[in-house]
CSV table of C-alpha atoms and ligand atoms in Angstrom, one decimal:
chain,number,residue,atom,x,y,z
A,1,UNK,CA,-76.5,-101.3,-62.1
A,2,UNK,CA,-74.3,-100.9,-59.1
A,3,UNK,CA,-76.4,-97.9,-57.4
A,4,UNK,CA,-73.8,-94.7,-56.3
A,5,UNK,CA,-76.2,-94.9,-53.0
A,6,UNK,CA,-78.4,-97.2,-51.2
A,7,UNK,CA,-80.6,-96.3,-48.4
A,8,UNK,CA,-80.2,-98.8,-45.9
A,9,UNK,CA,-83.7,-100.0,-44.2
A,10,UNK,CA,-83.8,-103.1,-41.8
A,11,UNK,CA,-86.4,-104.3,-39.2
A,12,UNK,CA,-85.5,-101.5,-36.8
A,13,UNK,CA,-86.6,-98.4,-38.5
A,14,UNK,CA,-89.4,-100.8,-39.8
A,15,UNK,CA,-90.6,-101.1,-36.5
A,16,UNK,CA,-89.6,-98.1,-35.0
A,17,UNK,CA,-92.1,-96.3,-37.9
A,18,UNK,CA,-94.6,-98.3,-36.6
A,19,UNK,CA,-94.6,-97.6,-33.3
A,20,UNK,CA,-94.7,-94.0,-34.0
A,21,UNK,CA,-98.3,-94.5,-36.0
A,22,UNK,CA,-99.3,-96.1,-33.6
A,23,UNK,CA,-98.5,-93.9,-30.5
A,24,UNK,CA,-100.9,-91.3,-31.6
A,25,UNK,CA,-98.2,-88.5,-31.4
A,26,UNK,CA,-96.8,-88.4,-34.9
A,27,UNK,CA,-95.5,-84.9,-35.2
A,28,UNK,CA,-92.6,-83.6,-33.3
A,29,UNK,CA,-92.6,-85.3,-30.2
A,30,UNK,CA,-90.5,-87.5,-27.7
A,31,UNK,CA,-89.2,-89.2,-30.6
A,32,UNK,CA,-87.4,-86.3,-31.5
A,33,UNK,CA,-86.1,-85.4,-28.6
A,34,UNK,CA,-84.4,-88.5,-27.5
A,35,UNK,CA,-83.1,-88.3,-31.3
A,36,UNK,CA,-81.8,-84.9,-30.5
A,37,UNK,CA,-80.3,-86.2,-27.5
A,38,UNK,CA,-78.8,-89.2,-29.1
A,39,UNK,CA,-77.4,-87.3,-31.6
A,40,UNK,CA,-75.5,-84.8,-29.5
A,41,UNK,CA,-73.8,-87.5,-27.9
A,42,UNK,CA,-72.6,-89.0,-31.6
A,43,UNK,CA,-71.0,-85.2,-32.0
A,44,UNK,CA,-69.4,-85.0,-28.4
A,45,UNK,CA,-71.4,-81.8,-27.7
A,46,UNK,CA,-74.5,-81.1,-25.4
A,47,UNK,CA,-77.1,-79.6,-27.4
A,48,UNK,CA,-78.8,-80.9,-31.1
A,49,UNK,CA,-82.3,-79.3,-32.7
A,50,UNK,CA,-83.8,-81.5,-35.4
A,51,UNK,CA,-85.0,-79.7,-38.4
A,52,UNK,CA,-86.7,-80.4,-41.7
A,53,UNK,CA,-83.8,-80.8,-43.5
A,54,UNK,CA,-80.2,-80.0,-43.8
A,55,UNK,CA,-80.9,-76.9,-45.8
A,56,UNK,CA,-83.5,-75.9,-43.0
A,57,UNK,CA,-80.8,-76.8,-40.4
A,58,UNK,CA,-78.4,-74.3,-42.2
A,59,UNK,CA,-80.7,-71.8,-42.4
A,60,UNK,CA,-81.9,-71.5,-38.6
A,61,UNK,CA,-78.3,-71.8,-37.6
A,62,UNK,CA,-77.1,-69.1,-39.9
A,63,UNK,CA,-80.1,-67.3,-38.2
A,64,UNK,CA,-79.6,-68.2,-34.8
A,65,UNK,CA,-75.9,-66.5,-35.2
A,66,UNK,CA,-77.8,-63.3,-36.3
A,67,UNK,CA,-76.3,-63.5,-39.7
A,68,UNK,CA,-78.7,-60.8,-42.1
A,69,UNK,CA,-78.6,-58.3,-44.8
A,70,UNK,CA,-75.4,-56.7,-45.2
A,71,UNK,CA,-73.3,-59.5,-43.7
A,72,UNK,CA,-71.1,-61.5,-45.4
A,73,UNK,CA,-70.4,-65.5,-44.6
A,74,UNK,CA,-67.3,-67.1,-46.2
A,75,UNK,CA,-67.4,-70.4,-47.7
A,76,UNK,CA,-66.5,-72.8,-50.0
A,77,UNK,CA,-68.0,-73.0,-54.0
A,78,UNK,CA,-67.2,-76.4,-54.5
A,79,UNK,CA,-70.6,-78.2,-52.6
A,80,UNK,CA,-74.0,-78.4,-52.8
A,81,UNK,CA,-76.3,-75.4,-53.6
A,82,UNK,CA,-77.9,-75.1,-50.2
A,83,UNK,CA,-74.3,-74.6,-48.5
A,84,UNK,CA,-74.8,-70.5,-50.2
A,85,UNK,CA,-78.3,-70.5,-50.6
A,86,UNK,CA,-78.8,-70.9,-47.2
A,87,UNK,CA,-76.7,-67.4,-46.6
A,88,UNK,CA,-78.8,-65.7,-49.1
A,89,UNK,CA,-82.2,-66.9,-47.6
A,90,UNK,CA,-81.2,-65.3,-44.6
A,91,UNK,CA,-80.0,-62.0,-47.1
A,92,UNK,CA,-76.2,-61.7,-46.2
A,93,UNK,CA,-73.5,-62.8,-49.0
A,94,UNK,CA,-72.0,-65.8,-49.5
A,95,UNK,CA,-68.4,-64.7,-50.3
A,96,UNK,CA,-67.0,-68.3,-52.2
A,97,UNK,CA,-62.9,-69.2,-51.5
A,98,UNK,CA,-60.8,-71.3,-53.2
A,99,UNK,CA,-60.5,-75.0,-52.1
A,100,UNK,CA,-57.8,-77.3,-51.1
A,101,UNK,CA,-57.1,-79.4,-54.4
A,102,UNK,CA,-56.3,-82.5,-52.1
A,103,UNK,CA,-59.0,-82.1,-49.8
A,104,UNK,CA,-61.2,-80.5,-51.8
A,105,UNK,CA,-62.4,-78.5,-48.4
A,106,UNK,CA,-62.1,-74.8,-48.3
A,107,UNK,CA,-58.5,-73.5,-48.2
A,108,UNK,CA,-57.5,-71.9,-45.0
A,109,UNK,CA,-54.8,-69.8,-46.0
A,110,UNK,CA,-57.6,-68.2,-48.7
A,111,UNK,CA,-59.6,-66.5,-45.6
A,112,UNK,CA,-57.9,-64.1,-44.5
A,113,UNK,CA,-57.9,-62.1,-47.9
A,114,UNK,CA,-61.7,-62.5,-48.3
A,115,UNK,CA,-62.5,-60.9,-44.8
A,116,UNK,CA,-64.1,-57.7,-44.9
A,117,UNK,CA,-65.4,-55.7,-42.1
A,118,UNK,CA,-69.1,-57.2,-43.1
A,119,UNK,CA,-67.6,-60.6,-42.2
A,120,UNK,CA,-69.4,-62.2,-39.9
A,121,UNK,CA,-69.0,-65.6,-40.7
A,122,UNK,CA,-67.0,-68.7,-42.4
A,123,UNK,CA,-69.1,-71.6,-42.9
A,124,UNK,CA,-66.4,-74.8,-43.5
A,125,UNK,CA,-67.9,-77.3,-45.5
A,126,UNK,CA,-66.8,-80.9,-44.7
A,127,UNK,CA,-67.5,-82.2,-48.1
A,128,UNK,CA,-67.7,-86.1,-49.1
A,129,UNK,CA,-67.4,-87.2,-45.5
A,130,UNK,CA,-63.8,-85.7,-44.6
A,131,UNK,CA,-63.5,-83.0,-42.1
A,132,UNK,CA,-62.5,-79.2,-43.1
A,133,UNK,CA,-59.0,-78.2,-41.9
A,134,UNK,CA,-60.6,-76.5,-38.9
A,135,UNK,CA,-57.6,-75.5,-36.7
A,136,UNK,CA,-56.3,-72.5,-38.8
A,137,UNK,CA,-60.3,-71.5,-38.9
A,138,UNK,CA,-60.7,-71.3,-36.2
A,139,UNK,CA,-57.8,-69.3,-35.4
A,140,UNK,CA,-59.1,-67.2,-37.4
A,141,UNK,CA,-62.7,-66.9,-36.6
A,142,UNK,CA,-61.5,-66.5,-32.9
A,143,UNK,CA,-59.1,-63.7,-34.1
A,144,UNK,CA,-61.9,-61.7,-35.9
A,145,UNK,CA,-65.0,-62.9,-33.8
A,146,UNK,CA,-66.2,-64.3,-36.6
A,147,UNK,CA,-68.9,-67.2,-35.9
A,148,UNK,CA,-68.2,-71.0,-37.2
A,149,UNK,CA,-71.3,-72.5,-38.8
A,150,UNK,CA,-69.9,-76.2,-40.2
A,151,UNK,CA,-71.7,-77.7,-42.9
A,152,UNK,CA,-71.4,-81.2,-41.9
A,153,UNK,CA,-74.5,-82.7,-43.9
A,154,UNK,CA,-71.7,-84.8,-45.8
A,155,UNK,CA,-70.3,-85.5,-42.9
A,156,UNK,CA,-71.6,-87.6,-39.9
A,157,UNK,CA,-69.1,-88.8,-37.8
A,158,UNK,CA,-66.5,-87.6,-39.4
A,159,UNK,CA,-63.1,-86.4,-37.3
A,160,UNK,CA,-60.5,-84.1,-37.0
A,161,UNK,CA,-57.9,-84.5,-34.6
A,162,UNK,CA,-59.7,-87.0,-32.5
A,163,UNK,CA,-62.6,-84.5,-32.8
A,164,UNK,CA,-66.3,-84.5,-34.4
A,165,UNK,CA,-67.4,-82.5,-36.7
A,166,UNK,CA,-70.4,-80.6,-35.8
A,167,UNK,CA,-68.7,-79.8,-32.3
A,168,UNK,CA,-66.2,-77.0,-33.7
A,169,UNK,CA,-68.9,-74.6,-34.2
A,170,UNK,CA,-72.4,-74.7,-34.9
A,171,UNK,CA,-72.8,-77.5,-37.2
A,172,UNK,CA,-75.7,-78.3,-39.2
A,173,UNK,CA,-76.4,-82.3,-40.8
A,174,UNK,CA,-78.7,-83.3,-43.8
A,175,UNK,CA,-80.5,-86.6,-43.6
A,176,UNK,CA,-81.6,-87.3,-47.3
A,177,UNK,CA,-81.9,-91.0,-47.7
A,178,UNK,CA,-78.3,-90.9,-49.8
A,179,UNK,CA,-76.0,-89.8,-46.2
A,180,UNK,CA,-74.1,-91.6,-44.2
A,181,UNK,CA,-77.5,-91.8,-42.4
A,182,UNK,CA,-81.1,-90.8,-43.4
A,183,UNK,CA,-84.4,-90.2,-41.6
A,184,UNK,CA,-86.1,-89.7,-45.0
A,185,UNK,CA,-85.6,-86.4,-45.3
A,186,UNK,CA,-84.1,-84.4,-42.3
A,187,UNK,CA,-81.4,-82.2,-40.4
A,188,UNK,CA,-79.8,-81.3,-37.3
A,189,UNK,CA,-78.6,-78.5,-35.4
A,190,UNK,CA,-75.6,-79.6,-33.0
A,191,UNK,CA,-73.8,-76.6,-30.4
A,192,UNK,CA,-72.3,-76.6,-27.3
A,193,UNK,CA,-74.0,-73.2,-26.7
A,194,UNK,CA,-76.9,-73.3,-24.9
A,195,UNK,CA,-78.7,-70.3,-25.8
A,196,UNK,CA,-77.7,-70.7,-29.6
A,197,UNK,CA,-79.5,-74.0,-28.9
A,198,UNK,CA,-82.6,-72.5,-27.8
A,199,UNK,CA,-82.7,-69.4,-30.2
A,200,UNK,CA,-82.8,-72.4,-32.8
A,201,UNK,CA,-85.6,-74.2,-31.3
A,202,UNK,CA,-87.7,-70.9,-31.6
A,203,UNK,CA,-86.7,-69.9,-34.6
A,204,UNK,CA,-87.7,-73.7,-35.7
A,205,UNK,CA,-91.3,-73.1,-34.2
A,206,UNK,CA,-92.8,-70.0,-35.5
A,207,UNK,CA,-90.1,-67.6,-33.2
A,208,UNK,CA,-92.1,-69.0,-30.1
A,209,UNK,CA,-91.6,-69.6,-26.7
A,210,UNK,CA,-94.9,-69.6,-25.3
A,211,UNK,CA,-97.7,-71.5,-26.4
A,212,UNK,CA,-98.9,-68.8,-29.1
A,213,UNK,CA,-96.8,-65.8,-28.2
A,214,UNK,CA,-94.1,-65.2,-31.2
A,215,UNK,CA,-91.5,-62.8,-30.1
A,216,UNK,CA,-89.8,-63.0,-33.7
A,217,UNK,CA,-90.3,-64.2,-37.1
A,218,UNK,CA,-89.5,-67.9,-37.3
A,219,UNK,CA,-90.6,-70.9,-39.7
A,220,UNK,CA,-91.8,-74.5,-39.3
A,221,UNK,CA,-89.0,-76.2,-39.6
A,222,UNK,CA,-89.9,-79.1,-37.7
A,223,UNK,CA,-88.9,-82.5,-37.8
A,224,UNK,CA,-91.6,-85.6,-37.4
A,225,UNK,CA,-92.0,-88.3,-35.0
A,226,UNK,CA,-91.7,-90.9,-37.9
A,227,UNK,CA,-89.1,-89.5,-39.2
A,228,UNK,CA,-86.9,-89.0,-36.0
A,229,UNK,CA,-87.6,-92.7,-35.2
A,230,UNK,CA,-86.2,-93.5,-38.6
A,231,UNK,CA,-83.3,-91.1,-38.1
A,232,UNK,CA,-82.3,-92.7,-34.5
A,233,UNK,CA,-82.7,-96.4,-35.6
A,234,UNK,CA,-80.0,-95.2,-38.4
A,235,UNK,CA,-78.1,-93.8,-35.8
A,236,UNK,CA,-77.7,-96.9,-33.9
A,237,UNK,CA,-75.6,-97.9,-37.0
A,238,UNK,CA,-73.6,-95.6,-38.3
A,239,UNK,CA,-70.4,-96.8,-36.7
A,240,UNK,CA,-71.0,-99.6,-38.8
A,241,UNK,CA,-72.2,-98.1,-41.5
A,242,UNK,CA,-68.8,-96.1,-41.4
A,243,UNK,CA,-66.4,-98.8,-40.6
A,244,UNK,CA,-68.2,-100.4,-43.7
A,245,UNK,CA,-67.6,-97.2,-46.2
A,246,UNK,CA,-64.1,-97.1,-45.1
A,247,UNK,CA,-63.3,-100.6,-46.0
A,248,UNK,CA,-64.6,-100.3,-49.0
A,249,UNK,CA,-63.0,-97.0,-49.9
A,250,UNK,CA,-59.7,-98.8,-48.7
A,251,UNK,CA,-60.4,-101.5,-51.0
A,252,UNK,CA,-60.8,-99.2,-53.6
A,253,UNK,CA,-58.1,-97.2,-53.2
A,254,UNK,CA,-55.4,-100.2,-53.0
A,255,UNK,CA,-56.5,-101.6,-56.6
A,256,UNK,CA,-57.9,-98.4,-58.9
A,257,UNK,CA,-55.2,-97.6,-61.8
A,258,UNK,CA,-55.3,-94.2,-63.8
A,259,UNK,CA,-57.1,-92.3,-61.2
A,260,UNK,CA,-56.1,-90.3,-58.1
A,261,UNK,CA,-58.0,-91.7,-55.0
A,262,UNK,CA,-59.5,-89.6,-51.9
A,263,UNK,CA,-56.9,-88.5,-49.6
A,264,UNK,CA,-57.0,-88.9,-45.5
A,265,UNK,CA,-54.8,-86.6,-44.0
A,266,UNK,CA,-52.8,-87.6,-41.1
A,267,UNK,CA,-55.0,-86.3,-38.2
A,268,UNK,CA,-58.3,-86.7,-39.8
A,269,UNK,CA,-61.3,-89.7,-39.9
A,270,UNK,CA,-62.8,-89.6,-43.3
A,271,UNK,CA,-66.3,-91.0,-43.5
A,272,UNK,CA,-66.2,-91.3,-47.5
A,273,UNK,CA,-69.8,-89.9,-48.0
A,274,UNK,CA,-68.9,-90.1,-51.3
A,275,UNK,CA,-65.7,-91.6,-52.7
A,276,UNK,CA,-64.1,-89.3,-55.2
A,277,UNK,CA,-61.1,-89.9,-57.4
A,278,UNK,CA,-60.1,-86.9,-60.2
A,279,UNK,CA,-59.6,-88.6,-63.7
A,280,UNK,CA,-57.2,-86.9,-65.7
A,281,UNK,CA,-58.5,-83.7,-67.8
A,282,UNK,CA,-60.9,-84.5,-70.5
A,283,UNK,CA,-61.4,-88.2,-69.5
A,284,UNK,CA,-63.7,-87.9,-67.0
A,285,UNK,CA,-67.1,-87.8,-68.7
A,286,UNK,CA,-65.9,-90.8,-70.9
A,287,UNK,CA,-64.9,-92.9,-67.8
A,288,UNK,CA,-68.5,-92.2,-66.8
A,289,UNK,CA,-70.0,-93.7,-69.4
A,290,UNK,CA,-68.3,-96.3,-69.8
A,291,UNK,CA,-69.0,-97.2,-66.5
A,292,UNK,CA,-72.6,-96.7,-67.1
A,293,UNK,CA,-71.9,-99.4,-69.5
A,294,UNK,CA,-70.5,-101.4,-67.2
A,295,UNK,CA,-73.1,-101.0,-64.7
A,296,UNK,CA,-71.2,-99.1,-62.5
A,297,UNK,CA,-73.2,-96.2,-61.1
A,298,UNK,CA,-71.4,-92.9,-60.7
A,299,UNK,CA,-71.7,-89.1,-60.6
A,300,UNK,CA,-70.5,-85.9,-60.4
A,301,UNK,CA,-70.5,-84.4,-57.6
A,302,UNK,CA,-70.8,-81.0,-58.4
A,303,UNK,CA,-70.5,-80.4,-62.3
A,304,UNK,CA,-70.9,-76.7,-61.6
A,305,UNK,CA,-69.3,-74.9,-58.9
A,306,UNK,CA,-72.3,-72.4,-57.2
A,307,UNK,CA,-70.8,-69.3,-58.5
A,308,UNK,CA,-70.8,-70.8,-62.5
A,309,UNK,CA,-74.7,-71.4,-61.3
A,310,UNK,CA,-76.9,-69.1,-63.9
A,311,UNK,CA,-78.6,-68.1,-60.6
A,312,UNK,CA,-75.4,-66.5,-59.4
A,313,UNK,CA,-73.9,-65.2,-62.7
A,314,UNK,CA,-76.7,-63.7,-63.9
A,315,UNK,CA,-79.3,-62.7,-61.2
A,316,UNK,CA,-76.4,-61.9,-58.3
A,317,UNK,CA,-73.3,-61.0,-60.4
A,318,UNK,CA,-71.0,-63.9,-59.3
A,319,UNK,CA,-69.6,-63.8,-63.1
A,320,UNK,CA,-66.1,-62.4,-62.3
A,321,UNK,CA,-65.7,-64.6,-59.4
A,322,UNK,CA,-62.4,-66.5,-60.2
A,323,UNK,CA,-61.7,-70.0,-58.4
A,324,UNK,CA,-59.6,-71.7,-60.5
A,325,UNK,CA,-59.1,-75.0,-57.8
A,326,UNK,CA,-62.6,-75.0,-57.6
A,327,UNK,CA,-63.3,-74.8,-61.5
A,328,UNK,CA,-60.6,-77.6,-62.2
A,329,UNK,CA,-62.2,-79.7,-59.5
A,330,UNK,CA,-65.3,-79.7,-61.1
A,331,UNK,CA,-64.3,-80.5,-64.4
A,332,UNK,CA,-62.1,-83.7,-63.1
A,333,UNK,CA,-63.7,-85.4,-60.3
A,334,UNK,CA,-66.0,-88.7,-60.2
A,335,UNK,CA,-67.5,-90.4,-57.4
A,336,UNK,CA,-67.6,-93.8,-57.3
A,337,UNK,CA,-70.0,-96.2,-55.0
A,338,UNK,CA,-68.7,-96.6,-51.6
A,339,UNK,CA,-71.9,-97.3,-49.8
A,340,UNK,CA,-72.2,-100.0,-47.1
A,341,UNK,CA,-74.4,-102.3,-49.1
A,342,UNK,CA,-71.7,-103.3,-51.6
A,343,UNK,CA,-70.6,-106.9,-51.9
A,344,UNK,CA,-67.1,-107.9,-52.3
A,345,UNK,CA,-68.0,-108.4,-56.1
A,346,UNK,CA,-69.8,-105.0,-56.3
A,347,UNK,CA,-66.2,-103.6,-55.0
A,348,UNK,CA,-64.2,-105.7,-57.8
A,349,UNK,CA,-66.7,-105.0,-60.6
A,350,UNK,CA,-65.9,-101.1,-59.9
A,351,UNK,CA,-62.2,-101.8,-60.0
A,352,UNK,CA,-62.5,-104.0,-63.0
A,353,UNK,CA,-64.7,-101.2,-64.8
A,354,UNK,CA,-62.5,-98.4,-64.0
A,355,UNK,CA,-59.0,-100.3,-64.8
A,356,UNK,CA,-60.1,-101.4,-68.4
A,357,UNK,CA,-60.8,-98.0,-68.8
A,358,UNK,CA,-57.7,-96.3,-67.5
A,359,UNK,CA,-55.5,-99.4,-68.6
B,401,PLP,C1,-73.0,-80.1,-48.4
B,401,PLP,C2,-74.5,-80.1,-48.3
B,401,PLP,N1,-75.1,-79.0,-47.7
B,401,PLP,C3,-76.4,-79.0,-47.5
B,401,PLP,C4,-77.2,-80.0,-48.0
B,401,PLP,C5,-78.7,-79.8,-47.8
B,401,PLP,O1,-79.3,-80.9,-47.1
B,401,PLP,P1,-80.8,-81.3,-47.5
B,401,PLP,O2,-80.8,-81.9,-48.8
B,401,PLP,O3,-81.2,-82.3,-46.4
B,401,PLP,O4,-81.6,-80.1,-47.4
B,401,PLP,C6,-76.7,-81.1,-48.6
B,401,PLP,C7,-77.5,-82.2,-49.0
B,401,PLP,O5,-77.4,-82.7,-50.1
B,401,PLP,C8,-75.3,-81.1,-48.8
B,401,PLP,O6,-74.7,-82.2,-49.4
């Protein structure tokens, strides 16, 4: 079976692992500092904080904003669970917008109408590795002094108008071994801002500055030695860990019949996290087994759109909500393997699985 991801491990992060056990210092340490450090660079801003994971990541930043009860953060249904769960841990509403059925990133011209005077924030998620249409949000959030938290955990690297994601706001990255790149498990905080940067940090360790004095109520959050020296060996790579997705999402696109390929806008530097084509209504679950068959691994990234989630229908009332993009999306698309470690005849064995299919 041709795996939808592959964690890529070499001699570097082998060794790198190593060198942490050996060190001594295994929990949070220099190694995740000069990962922090590295990191900011990759983003083109000044200040990252390594977390637990992207979820973790989301929720300190979210935190950091001052985001509570009673406020309300705008963002998209169509992602991951922790993209809204994250809001809720922190007890303000995630208010879910329609997406762009091209993109399949939150639709800019929905904003406005969702903004209530409990708005405090839109959280853009830059799904499967291409960037959120961020100039008319943050138009917007400047307009109504509304904060930007990106969720860029699909993301790393990507671009939008010659700019990274994770630099237009606060952004927040997940490092589970199936991203662009992993530490094991994982996140990061990246900001210009430098006192969002440091509220972060505190809120990361236990709301503490000062050895043993907590001045608020914070978490550990932390990230490891071993797994920030995994996460900056993999960081060393991801150009070509990129260039690698996008040639093979090129390839991809230039030879699939019957299906409608990932779009890159003009402007934009998709990262193809995933690589996600719609199949035509009521065809997509058979196309996915039959690629099964094929051994072609595949998924669907996301079956469900978070407010159809029995969670948010029945415990927080999300039942009316009415996304009709979203819901359409859901039921049509497929992602494909796109991953770095696929051979040339991995890359014609998906096209040859998917065409026989389509016809
Ligand atoms: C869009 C999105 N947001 C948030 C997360 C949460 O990241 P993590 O799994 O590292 O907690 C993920 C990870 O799958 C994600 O894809």
């Amino acid at each position: 079976m041709i795996p939808i991801a592959k964690p890529q491990m070499g001699a570097e992060e082998k060794q790198a692992v190593l060198e942490v056990l050996d060190s001594g210092m295994i929990a949070q340490g220099p190694r995740v500092k000069a990962f922090e450090e590295a990191f900011a660079a990759m983003c083109g801003v000044e200040h990252a904080v390594a977390t637990s994971s992207g979820t973790t990541a989301l929720h300190v930043a979210l935190l950091a904003h001052g985001i509570g009860p009673g406020d309300e953060v705008i963002t998209s249904a169509f992602t991951f669970i922790a993209s809204a769960n994250s809001i809720l841990f922190t007890g303000a509403k995630p208010v879910f917008v329609d997406i762009d059925p091209v993109t399949f990133n939150l639709d800019p011209a929905q904003i406005e109408a969702a903004l209530t005077p409990r708005t405090k924030a839109i959280m853009p998620v830059h799904l499967f590795g291409l960037a959120c249409d961020m100039e008319p949000i943050m138009a917007l959030a400047a307009e109504h002094g509304l904060a930007i938290i990106e969720d860029a955990c699909q993301a790393h690297g990507a671009e939008y108008q010659g700019r990274r994601v994770g630099s237009f706001g606060t952004g927040t990255f997940s490092l589970y071994p199936t991203k662009n790149i992993t530490s094991a498990e994982g996140g990061m905080i990246t900001t210009a801002d430098k006192s969002i940067g440091e509220k972060c940090r505190v809120i990361r360790q236990h709301g503490m500055r000062r050895r043993y004095y907590h001045d608020e109520l914070g978490f550990n959050f932390r990230m490891t030695d071993v797994h920030a020296a995994i996460g900056l060996a993999q960081l060393g790579k991801l150009e070509r860990f990129n260039a690698a997705r996008r040639d093979n999402a090129a390839y991809l696109s230039t030879h699939l019949k019957g299906v409608i390929p990932p779009r890159e806008p003009e402007g934009y530097h998709h990262v193809y996290h995933q690589y996600t084509v719609r199949v035509p209504e009521g065809q997509r679950d058979a196309l996915a087994a039959h690629l099964r068959e094929a051994g072609v691994g595949n998924m669907v990234y996301y079956p469900v759109p978070i407010h159809r989630q029995t969670f948010y229908v029945e415990e927080l009332g999300y039942g009316e909500v009415q996304l009709p993009k979203t819901e359409r999306a859901a039921a049509e698309v497929l992602s494909l393997p796109v991953h770095p470690a696929l051979s040339q005849a991995d890359l014609e064995t998906i096209v040859a699985a998917v065409n026989t299919f389509t016809g």
